[in-house]
Short mmCIF file of C-alpha atoms in Angstrom, two decimals:
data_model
loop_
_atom_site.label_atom_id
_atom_site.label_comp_id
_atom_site.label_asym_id
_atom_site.label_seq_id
_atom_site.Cartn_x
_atom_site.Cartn_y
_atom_site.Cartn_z
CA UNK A 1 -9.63 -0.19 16.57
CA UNK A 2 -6.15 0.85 14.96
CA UNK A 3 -3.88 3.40 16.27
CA UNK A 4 -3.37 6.51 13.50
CA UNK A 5 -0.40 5.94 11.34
CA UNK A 6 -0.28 9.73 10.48
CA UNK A 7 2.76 10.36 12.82
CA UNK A 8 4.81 7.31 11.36
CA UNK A 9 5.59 9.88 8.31
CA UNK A 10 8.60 11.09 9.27
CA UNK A 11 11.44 10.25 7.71
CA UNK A 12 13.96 7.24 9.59
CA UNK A 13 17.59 6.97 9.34
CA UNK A 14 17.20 3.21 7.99
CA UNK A 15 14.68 0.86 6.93
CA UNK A 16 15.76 -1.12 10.15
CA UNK A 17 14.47 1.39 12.57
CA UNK A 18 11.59 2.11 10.51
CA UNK A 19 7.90 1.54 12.29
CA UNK A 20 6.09 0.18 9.34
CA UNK A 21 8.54 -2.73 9.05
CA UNK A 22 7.03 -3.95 12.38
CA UNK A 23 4.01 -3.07 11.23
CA UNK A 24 4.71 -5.23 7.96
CA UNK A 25 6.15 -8.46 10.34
CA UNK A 26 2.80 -8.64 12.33
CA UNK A 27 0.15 -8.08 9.51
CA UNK A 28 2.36 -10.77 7.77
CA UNK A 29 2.05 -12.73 10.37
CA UNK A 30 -1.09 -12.33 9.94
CA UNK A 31 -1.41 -13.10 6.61
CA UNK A 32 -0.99 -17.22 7.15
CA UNK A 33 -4.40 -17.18 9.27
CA UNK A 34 -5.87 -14.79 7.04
CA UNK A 35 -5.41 -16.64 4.05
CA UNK A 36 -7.57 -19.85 5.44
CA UNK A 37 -10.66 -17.77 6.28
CA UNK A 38 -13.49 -19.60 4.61
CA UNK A 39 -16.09 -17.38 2.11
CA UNK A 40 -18.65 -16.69 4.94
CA UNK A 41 -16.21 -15.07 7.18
CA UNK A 42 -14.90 -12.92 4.09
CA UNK A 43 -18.69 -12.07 3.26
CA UNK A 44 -18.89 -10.65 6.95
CA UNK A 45 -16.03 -7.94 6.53
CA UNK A 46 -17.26 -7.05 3.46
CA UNK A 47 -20.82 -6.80 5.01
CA UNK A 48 -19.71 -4.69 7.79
CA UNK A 49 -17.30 -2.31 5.07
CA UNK A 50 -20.78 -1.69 3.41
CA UNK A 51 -22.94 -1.20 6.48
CA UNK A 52 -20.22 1.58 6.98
CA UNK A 53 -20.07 2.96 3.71
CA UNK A 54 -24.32 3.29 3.92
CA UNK A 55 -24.42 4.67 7.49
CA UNK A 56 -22.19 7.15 6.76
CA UNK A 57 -22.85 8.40 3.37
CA UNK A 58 -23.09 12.16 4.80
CA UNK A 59 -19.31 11.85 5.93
CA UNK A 60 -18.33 10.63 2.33
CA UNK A 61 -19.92 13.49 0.45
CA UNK A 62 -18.98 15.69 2.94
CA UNK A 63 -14.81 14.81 2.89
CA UNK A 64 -14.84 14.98 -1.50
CA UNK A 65 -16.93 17.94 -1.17
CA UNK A 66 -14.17 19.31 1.24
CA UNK A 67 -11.20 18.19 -1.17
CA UNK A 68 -12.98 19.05 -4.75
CA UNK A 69 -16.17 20.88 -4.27
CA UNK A 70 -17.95 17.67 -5.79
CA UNK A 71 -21.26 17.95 -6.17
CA UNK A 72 -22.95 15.07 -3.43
CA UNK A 73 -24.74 13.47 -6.05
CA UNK A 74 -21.86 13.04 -8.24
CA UNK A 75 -20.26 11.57 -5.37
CA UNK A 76 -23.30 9.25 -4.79
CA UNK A 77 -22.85 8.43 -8.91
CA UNK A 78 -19.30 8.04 -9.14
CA UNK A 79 -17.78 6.98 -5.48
CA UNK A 80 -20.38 5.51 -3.30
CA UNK A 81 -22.20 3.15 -5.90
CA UNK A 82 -20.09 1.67 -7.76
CA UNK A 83 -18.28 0.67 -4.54
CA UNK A 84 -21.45 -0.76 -3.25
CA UNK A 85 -22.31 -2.21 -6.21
CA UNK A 86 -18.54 -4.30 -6.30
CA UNK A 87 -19.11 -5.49 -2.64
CA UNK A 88 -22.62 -6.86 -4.01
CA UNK A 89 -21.21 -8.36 -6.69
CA UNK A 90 -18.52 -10.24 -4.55
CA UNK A 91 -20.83 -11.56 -1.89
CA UNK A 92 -23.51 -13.18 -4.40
CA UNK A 93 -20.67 -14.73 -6.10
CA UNK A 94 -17.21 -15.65 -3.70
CA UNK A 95 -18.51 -18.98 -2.72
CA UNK A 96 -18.25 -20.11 -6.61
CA UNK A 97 -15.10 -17.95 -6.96
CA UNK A 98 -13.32 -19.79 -4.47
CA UNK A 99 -14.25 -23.02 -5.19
CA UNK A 100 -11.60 -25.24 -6.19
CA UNK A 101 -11.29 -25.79 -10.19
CA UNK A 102 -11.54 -29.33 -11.50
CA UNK A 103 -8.76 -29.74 -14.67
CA UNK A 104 -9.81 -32.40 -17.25
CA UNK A 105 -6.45 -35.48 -17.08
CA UNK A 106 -5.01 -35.51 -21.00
CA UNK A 107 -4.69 -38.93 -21.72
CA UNK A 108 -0.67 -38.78 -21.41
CA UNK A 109 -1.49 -38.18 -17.68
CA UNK A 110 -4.07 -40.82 -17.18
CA UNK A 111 -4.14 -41.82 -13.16
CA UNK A 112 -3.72 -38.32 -12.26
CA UNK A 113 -6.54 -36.02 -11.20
CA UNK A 114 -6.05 -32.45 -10.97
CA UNK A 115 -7.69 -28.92 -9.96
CA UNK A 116 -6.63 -25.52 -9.44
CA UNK A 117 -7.01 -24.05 -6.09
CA UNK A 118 -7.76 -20.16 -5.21
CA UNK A 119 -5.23 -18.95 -2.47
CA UNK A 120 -4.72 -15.45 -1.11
CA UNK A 121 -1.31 -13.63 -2.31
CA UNK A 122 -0.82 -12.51 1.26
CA UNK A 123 0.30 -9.20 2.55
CA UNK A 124 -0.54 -6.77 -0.10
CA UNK A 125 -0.05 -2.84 -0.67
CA UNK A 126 -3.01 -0.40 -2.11
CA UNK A 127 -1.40 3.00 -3.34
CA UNK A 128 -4.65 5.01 -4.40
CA UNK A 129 -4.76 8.08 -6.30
CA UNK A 130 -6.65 11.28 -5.24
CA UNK A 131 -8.69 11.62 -8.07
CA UNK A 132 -11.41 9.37 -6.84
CA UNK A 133 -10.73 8.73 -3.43
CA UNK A 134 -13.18 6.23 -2.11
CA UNK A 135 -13.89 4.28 -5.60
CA UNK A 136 -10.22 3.72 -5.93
CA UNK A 137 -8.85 2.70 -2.55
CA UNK A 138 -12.45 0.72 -1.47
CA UNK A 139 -12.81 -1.39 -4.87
CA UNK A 140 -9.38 -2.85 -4.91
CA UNK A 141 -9.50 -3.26 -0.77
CA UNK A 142 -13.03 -5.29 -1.28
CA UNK A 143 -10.65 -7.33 -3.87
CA UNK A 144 -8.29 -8.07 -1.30
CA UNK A 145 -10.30 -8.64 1.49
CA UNK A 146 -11.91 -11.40 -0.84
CA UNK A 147 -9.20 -13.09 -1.51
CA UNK A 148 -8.46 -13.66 2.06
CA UNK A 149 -5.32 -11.42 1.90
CA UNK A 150 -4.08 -8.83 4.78
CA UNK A 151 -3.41 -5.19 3.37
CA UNK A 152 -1.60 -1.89 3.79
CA UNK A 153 -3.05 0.81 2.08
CA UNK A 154 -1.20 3.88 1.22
CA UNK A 155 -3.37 6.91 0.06
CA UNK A 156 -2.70 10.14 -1.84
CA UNK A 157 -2.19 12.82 0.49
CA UNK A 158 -3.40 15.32 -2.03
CA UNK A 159 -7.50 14.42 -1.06
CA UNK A 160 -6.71 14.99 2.71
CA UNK A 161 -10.69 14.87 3.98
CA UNK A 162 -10.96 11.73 2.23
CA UNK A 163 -7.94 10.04 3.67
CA UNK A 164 -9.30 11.02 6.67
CA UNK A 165 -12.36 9.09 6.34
CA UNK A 166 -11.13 6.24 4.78
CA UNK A 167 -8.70 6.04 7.99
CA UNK A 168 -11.63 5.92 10.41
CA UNK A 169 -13.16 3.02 8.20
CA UNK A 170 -10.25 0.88 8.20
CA UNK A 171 -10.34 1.65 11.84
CA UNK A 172 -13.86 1.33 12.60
CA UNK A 173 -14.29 -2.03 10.73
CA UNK A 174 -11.05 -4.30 10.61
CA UNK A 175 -9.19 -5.91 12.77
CA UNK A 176 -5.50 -3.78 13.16
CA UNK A 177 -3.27 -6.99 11.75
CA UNK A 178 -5.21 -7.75 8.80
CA UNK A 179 -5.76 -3.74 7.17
CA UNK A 180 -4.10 -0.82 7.81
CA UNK A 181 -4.80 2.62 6.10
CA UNK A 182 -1.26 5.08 5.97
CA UNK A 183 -1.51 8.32 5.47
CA UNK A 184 1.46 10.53 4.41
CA UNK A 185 3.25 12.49 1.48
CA UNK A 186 5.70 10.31 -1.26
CA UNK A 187 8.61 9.60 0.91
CA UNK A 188 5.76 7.63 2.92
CA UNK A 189 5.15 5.48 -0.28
CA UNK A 190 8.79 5.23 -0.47
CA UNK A 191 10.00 3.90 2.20
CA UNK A 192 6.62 0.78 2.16
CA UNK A 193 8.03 0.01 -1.61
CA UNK A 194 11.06 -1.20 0.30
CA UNK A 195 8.96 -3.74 1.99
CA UNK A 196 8.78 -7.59 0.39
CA UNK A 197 4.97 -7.30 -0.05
CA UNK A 198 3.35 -10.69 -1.91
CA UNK A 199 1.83 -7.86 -4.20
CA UNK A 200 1.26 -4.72 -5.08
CA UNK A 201 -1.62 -2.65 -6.23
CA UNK A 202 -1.09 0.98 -7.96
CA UNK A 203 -3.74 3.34 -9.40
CA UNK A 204 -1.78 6.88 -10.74
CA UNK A 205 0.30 7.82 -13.55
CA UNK A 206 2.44 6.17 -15.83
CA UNK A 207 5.81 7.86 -14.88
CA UNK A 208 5.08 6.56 -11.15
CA UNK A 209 4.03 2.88 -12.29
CA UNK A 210 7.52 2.71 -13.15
CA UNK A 211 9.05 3.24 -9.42
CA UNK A 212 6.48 0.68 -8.64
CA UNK A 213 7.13 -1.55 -10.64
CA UNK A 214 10.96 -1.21 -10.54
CA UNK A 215 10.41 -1.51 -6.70
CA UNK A 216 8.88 -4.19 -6.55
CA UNK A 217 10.78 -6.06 -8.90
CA UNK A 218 13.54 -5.52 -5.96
CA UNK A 219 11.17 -8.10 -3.95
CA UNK A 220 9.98 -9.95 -7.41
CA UNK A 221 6.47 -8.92 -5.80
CA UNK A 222 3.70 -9.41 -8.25
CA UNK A 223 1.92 -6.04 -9.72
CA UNK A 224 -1.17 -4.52 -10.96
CA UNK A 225 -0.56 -1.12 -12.24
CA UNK A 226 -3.94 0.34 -13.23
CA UNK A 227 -2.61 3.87 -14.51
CA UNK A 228 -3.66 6.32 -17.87
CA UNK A 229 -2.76 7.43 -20.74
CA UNK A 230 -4.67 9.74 -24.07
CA UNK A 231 -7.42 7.59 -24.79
CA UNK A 232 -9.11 8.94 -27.68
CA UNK A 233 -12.61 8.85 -29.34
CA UNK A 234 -13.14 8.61 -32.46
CA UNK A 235 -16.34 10.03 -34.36
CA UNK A 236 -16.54 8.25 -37.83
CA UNK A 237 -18.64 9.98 -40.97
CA UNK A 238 -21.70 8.40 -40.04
CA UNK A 239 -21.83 8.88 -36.54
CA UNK A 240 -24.85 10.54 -34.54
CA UNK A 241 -22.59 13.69 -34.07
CA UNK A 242 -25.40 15.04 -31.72
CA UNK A 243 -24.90 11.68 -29.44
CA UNK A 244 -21.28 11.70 -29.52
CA UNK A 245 -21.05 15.49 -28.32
CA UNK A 246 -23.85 14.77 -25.44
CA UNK A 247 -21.48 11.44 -24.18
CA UNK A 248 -18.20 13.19 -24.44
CA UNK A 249 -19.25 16.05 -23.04
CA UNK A 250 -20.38 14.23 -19.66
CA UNK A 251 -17.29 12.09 -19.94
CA UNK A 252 -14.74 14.88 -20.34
CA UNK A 253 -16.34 16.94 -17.28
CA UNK A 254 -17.03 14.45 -14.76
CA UNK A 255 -14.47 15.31 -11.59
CA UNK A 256 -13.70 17.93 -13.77
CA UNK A 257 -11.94 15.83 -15.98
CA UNK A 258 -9.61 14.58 -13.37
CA UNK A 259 -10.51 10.67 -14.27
CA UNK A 260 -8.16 7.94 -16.27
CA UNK A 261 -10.65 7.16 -18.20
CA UNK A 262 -11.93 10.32 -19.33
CA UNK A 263 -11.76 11.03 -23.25
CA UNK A 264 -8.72 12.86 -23.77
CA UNK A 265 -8.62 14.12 -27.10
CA UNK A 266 -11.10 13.34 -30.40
CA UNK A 267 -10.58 12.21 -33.37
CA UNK A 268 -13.49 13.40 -35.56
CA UNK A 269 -14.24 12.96 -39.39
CA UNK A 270 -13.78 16.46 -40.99
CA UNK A 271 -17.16 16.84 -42.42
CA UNK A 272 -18.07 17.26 -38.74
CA UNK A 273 -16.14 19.43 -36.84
CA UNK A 274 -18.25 22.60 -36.85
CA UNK A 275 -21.00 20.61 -35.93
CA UNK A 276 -19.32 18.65 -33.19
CA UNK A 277 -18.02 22.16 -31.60
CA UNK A 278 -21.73 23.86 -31.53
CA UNK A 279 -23.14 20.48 -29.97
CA UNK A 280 -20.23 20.53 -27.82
CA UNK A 281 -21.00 23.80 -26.23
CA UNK A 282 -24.57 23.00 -26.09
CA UNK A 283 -24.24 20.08 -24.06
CA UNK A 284 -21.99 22.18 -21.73
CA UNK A 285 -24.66 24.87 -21.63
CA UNK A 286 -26.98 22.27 -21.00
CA UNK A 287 -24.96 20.86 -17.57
CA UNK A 288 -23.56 23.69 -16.07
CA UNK A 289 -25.45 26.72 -17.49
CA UNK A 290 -24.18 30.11 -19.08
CA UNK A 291 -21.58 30.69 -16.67
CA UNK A 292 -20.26 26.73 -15.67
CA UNK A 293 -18.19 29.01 -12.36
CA UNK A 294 -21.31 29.10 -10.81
CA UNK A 295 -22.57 26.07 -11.41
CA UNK A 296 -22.43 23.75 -8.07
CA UNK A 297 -22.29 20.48 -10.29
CA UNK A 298 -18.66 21.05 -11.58
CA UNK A 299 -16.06 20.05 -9.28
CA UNK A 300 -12.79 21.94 -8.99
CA UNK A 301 -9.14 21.27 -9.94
CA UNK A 302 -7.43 19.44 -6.61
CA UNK A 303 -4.90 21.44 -6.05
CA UNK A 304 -3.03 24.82 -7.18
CA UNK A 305 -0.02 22.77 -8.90
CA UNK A 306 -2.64 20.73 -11.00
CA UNK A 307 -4.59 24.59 -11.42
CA UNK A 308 -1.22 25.89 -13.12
CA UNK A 309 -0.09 22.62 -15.02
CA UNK A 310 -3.33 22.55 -16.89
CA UNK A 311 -3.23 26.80 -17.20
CA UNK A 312 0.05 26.46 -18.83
CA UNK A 313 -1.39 23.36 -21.37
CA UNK A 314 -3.63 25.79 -22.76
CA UNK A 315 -1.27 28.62 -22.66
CA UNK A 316 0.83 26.53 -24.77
CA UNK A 317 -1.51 25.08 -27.19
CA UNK A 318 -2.48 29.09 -27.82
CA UNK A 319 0.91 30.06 -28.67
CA UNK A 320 0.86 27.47 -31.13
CA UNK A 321 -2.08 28.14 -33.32
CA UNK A 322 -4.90 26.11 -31.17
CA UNK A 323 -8.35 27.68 -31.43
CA UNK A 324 -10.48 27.83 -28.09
CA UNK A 325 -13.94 27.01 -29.41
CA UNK A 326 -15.46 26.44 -26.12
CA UNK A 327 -14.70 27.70 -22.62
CA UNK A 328 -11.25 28.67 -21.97
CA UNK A 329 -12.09 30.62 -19.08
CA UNK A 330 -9.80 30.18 -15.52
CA UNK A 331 -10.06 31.72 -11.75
CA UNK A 332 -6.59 30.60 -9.89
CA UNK A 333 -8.50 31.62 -6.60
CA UNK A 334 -11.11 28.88 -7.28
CA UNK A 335 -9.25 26.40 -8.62
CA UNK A 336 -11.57 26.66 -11.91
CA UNK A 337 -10.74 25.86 -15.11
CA UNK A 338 -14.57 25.91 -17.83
CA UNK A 339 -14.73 23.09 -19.82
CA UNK A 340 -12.75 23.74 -22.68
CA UNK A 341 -12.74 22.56 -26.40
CA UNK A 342 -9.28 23.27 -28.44
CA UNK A 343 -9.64 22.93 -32.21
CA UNK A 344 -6.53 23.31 -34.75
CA UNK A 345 -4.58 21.30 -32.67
CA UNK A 346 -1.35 19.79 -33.59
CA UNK A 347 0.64 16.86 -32.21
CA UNK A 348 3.39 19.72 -31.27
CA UNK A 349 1.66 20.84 -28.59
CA UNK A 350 1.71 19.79 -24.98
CA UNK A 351 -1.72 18.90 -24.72
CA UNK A 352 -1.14 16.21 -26.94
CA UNK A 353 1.96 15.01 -25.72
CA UNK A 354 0.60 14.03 -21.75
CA UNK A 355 -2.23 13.10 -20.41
CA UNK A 356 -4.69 16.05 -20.21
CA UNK A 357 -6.62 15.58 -16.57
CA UNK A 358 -8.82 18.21 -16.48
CA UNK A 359 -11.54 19.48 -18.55
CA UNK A 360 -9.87 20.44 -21.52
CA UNK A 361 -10.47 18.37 -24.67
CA UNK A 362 -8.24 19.19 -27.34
CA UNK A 363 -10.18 17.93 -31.25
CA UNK A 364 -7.66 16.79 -34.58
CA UNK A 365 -9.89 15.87 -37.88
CA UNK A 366 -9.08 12.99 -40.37
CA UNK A 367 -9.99 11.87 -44.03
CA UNK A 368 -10.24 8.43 -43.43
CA UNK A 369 -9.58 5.64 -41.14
CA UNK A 370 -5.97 4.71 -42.13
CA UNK A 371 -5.24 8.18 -40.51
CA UNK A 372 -6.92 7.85 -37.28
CA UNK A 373 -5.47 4.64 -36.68
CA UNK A 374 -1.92 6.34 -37.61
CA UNK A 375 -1.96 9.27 -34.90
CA UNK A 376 -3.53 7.39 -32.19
CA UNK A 377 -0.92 4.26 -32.74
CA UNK A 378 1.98 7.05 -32.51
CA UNK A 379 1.49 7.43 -29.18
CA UNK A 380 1.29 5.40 -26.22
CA UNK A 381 -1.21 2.84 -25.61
CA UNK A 382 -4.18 4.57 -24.49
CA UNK A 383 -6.46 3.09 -20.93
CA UNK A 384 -9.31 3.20 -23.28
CA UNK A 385 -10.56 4.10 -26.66
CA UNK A 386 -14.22 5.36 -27.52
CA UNK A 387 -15.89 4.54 -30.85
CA UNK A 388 -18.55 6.38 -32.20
CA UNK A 389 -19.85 4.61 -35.50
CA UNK A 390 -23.37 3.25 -36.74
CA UNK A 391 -21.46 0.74 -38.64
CA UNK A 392 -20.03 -2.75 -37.36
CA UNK A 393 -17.32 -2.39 -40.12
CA UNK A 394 -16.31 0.78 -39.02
CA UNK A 395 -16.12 -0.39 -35.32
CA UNK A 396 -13.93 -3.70 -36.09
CA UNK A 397 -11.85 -1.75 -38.51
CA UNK A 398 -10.11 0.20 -35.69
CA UNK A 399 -10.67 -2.91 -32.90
CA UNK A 400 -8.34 -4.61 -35.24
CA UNK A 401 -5.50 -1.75 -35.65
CA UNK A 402 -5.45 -0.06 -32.49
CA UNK A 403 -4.07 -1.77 -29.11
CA UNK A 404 -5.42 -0.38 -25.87
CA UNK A 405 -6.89 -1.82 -22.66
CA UNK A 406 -10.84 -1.20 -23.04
CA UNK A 407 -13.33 0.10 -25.59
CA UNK A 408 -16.51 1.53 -25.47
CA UNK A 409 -18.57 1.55 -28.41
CA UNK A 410 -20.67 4.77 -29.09
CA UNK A 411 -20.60 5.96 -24.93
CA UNK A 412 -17.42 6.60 -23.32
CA UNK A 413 -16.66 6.33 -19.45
CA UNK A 414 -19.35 3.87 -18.76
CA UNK A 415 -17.57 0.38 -18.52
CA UNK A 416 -15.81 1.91 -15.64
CA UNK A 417 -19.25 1.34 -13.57
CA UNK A 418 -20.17 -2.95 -15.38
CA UNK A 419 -18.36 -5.36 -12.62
CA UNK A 420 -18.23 -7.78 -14.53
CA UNK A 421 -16.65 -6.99 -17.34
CA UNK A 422 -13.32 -6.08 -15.56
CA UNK A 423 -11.09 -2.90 -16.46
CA UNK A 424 -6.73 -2.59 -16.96
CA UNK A 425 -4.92 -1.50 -19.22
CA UNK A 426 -1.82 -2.45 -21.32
CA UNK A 427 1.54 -1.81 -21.51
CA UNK A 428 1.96 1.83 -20.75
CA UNK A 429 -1.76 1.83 -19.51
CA UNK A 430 -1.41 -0.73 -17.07
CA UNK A 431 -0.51 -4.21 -15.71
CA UNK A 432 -3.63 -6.58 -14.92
CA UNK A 433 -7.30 -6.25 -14.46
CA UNK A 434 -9.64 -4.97 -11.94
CA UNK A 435 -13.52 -5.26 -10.37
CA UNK A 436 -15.61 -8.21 -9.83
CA UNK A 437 -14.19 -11.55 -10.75
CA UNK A 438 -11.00 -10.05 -13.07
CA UNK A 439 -10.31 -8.31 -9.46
CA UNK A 440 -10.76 -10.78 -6.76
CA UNK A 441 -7.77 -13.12 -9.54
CA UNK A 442 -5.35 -10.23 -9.44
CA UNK A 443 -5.42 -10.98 -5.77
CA UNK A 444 -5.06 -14.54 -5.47
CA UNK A 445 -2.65 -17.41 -6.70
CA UNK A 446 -4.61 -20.07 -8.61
CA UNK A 447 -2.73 -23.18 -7.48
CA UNK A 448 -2.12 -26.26 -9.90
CA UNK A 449 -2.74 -29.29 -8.05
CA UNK A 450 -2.49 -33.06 -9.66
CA UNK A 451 -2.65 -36.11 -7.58
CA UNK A 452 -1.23 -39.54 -8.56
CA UNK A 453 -4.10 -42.07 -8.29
CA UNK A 454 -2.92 -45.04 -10.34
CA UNK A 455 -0.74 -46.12 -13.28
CA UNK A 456 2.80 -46.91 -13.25
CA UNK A 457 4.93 -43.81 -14.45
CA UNK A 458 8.40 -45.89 -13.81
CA UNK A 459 8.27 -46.73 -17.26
CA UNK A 460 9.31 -43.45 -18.27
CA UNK A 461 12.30 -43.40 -16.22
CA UNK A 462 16.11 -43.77 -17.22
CA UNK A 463 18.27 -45.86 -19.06
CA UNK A 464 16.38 -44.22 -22.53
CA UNK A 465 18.50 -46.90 -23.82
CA UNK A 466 15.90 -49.68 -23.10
CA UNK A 467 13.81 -50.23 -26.13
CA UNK A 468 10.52 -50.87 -24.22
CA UNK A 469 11.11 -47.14 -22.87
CA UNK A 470 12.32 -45.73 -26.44
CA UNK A 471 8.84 -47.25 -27.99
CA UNK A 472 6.30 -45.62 -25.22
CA UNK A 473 8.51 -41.95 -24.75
CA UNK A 474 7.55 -42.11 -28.78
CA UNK A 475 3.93 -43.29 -28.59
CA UNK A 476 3.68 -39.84 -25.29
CA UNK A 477 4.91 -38.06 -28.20
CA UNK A 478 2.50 -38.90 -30.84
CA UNK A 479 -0.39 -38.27 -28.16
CA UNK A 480 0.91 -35.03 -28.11
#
């Protein structure tokens, strides 16, 4: 339906001469028509995305299996449901979501009626990461596309195969002014950040959230930044050690590790650590076997830069005293890096000083609560946090005294999957929400609208010498 964008990529002399500004004009164009589709006509793009997605699941598994060596039932777990799941979730519900808001009148305001309305942004921007192709660039398009906006999206070119796909669904199933899928390396992102876009949607890493942002703010465009950070579990005294181990495990593996929610270092009461490590490595025994390299079911590192970075993390944490408990084993020619458990770990080392993506989990002990709280408040504000506790005290003690954008109380990962509950982070971690409802608002304006029915207001008007107007200005006052 859409030309390829592929061979816009090269680089322009000026942002005058540049294709995607004309690209920009007629999808914004666009946008004003867009914007005053009704829900049923919304419904239908979204219907035809998933009829896509389902007839060609094959293509899917086959284009991450191409770019990671996933497993095609991870990819059926972790890419293709959950996006099928958020368009469900949309269509059973957009018809209430858009429905204009009735605001009670305060009695200052009697004769006025009032009610918020839910309007499309407009032309909007999707950079997705290449960590999870599909769930990342399809969840926050669905969004979009419910909110009646037009978008560009810009994907990683670092998941090739699955940019590749993506491009022939944009192409297969929307109309060429209201989405467009751009392919291309970070001069490509570049140059659309110079476009006034009504608002911009980022999934990657913190450092690059603030080009976005600092982009956009060039345009005053609105932002969600949905980006990463340590997020740590904690294991208290009490915890079911056996659970926690089984949980993090999964979590700290999955995409081999290459997720922004994946647990990236623990926290574990020191009663437990040797018991925590053999569970550890009998969960990973349990997954992926003796020898994890030869197990189909663990995806590989994306790319040889990402291979080395993580090589040299544990290189690092060796020279400075870290134990390898578990794995630690690494094949440059596959990409493969075993899942790996550090003990004696210190806040010195680079492992605990970035975000980790990939399966290495790095484990610090405490004494008591006051010092978890202390080491995980020194650092950033994490994406999430992961309690593992039996106790309700335990679990409100460190709700109360550690900031971070979601929890997950004794599972980790999960919440990633529950549409309704909606996912961001904060400050560091991200800007806004997304999925289900917290999604389709990051995409729209909620309009305030009052109408004057009856009642004079003129009596609030100028000279505030007149005594009549002095007495009611201080009577509005009191009602306040």
């Amino acid at each position: 339906m859409n030309t390829p964008l592929t061979a816009l990529a090269e680089p322009t002399a000026g942002l005058d001469q540049d294709p995607f500004r004309a690209i920009f004009e007629r999808m914004y164009a666009q946008s004003w028509i867009t914007r005053r589709t009704k829900a049923r006509e919304r419904k239908e793009k979204l219907r035809r995305m998933l009829r896509w997605i389902e007839t060609n699941s094959q293509r899917l598994q086959d284009a991450l299996q191409a770019d990671f060596r996933k497993h095609p039932e991870e990819t059926v777990l972790t890419e293709q449901f959950p996006v099928r799941a958020e368009i469900h979730e949309i269509v059973r519900n957009l018809d209430r979501w858009m429905r204009p808001r009735r605001i009670p009148t305060p009695l200052h305001l009697a004769g006025t009626v009032s009610h918020v309305r839910q309007e499309a942004k407009g032309l909007v921007l999707i950079i997705s990461p290449w960590n999870f192709p599909f769930l990342l660039t399809l969840r926050p398009l669905a969004s979009a596309i419910a909110a009646g906006n037009t978008v560009i999206i810009k994907t990683s070119e670092h998941a090739p195969h699955s940019a590749a796909c993506m491009e022939q669904l944009v192409q297969d199933v929307f109309d060429p002014d209201e989405v467009r899928l751009i392919q291309g390396d970070a001069t490509v992102a570049q140059r659309l950040l110079k476009l006034p876009f009504n608002h911009i949607f980022f999934t990657g890493s913190t450092a690059v959230g603030k080009i976005v942002m600092e982009a956009a703010s060039q345009h005053l465009s609105s932002v969600t930044l949905e980006l990463g950070g340590k997020s740590p579990v904690i294991i208290v005294k009490d915890a079911d050690v056996t659970k926690a181990a089984a949980d993090i495990a999964w979590g700290r593996t999955l995409n081999s590790g290459q997720a922004c929610v994946a647990p990236d270092y623990v926290l574990i009461h020191e009663d437990h650590l040797a018991s925590f490590v053999a569970q550890y490595q009998q969960q990973i025994t349990r997954m992926y076997g003796d020898d994890p390299s030869q197990e189909s079911s663990l995806a590989r590192i994306i790319n040889l830069h990402h291979f080395r970075r993580l090589r040299g993390l544990l290189e690092d944490a060796a020279r400075q005293g870290a134990q390898i408990s578990v794995g630690g084993q690494t094949n440059e020619a596959d990409l493969y890096i075993a899942p790996t458990l550090l003990t004696n770990v210190t806040s010195q080392m680079k492992v605990m000083q970035e975000e980790i993506f990939g399966p290495i989990l790095p484990v610090m002990t405490f004494r008591d609560r006051d010092e978890a709280v202390a080491r995980i408040n020194a650092l950033p504000r994490p994406l999430s946090m992961y309690v593992f506790a039996r106790q309700a005290p335990d679990v409100d003690y460190f709700l109360a005294r550690i900031m971070c954008g979601d929890v997950v109380i004794n599972n980790c990962v999960i919440h990633f999957g529950h549409s309704k509950l909606g996912v961001g982070g904060s400050n560091s971690s991200g800007i806004g929400k997304g999925l289900g409802h917290a999604g389709f608002l990051e995409f729209t304006h909620e309009r305030g609208v009052m109408q004057h029915k009856m009642l004079d207001f003129s009596m609030l008007f100028p000279s505030y010498n007149n005594k009549l107007t002095q007495t009611i200005l201080r009577w509005y006052y009191k009602l306040g």
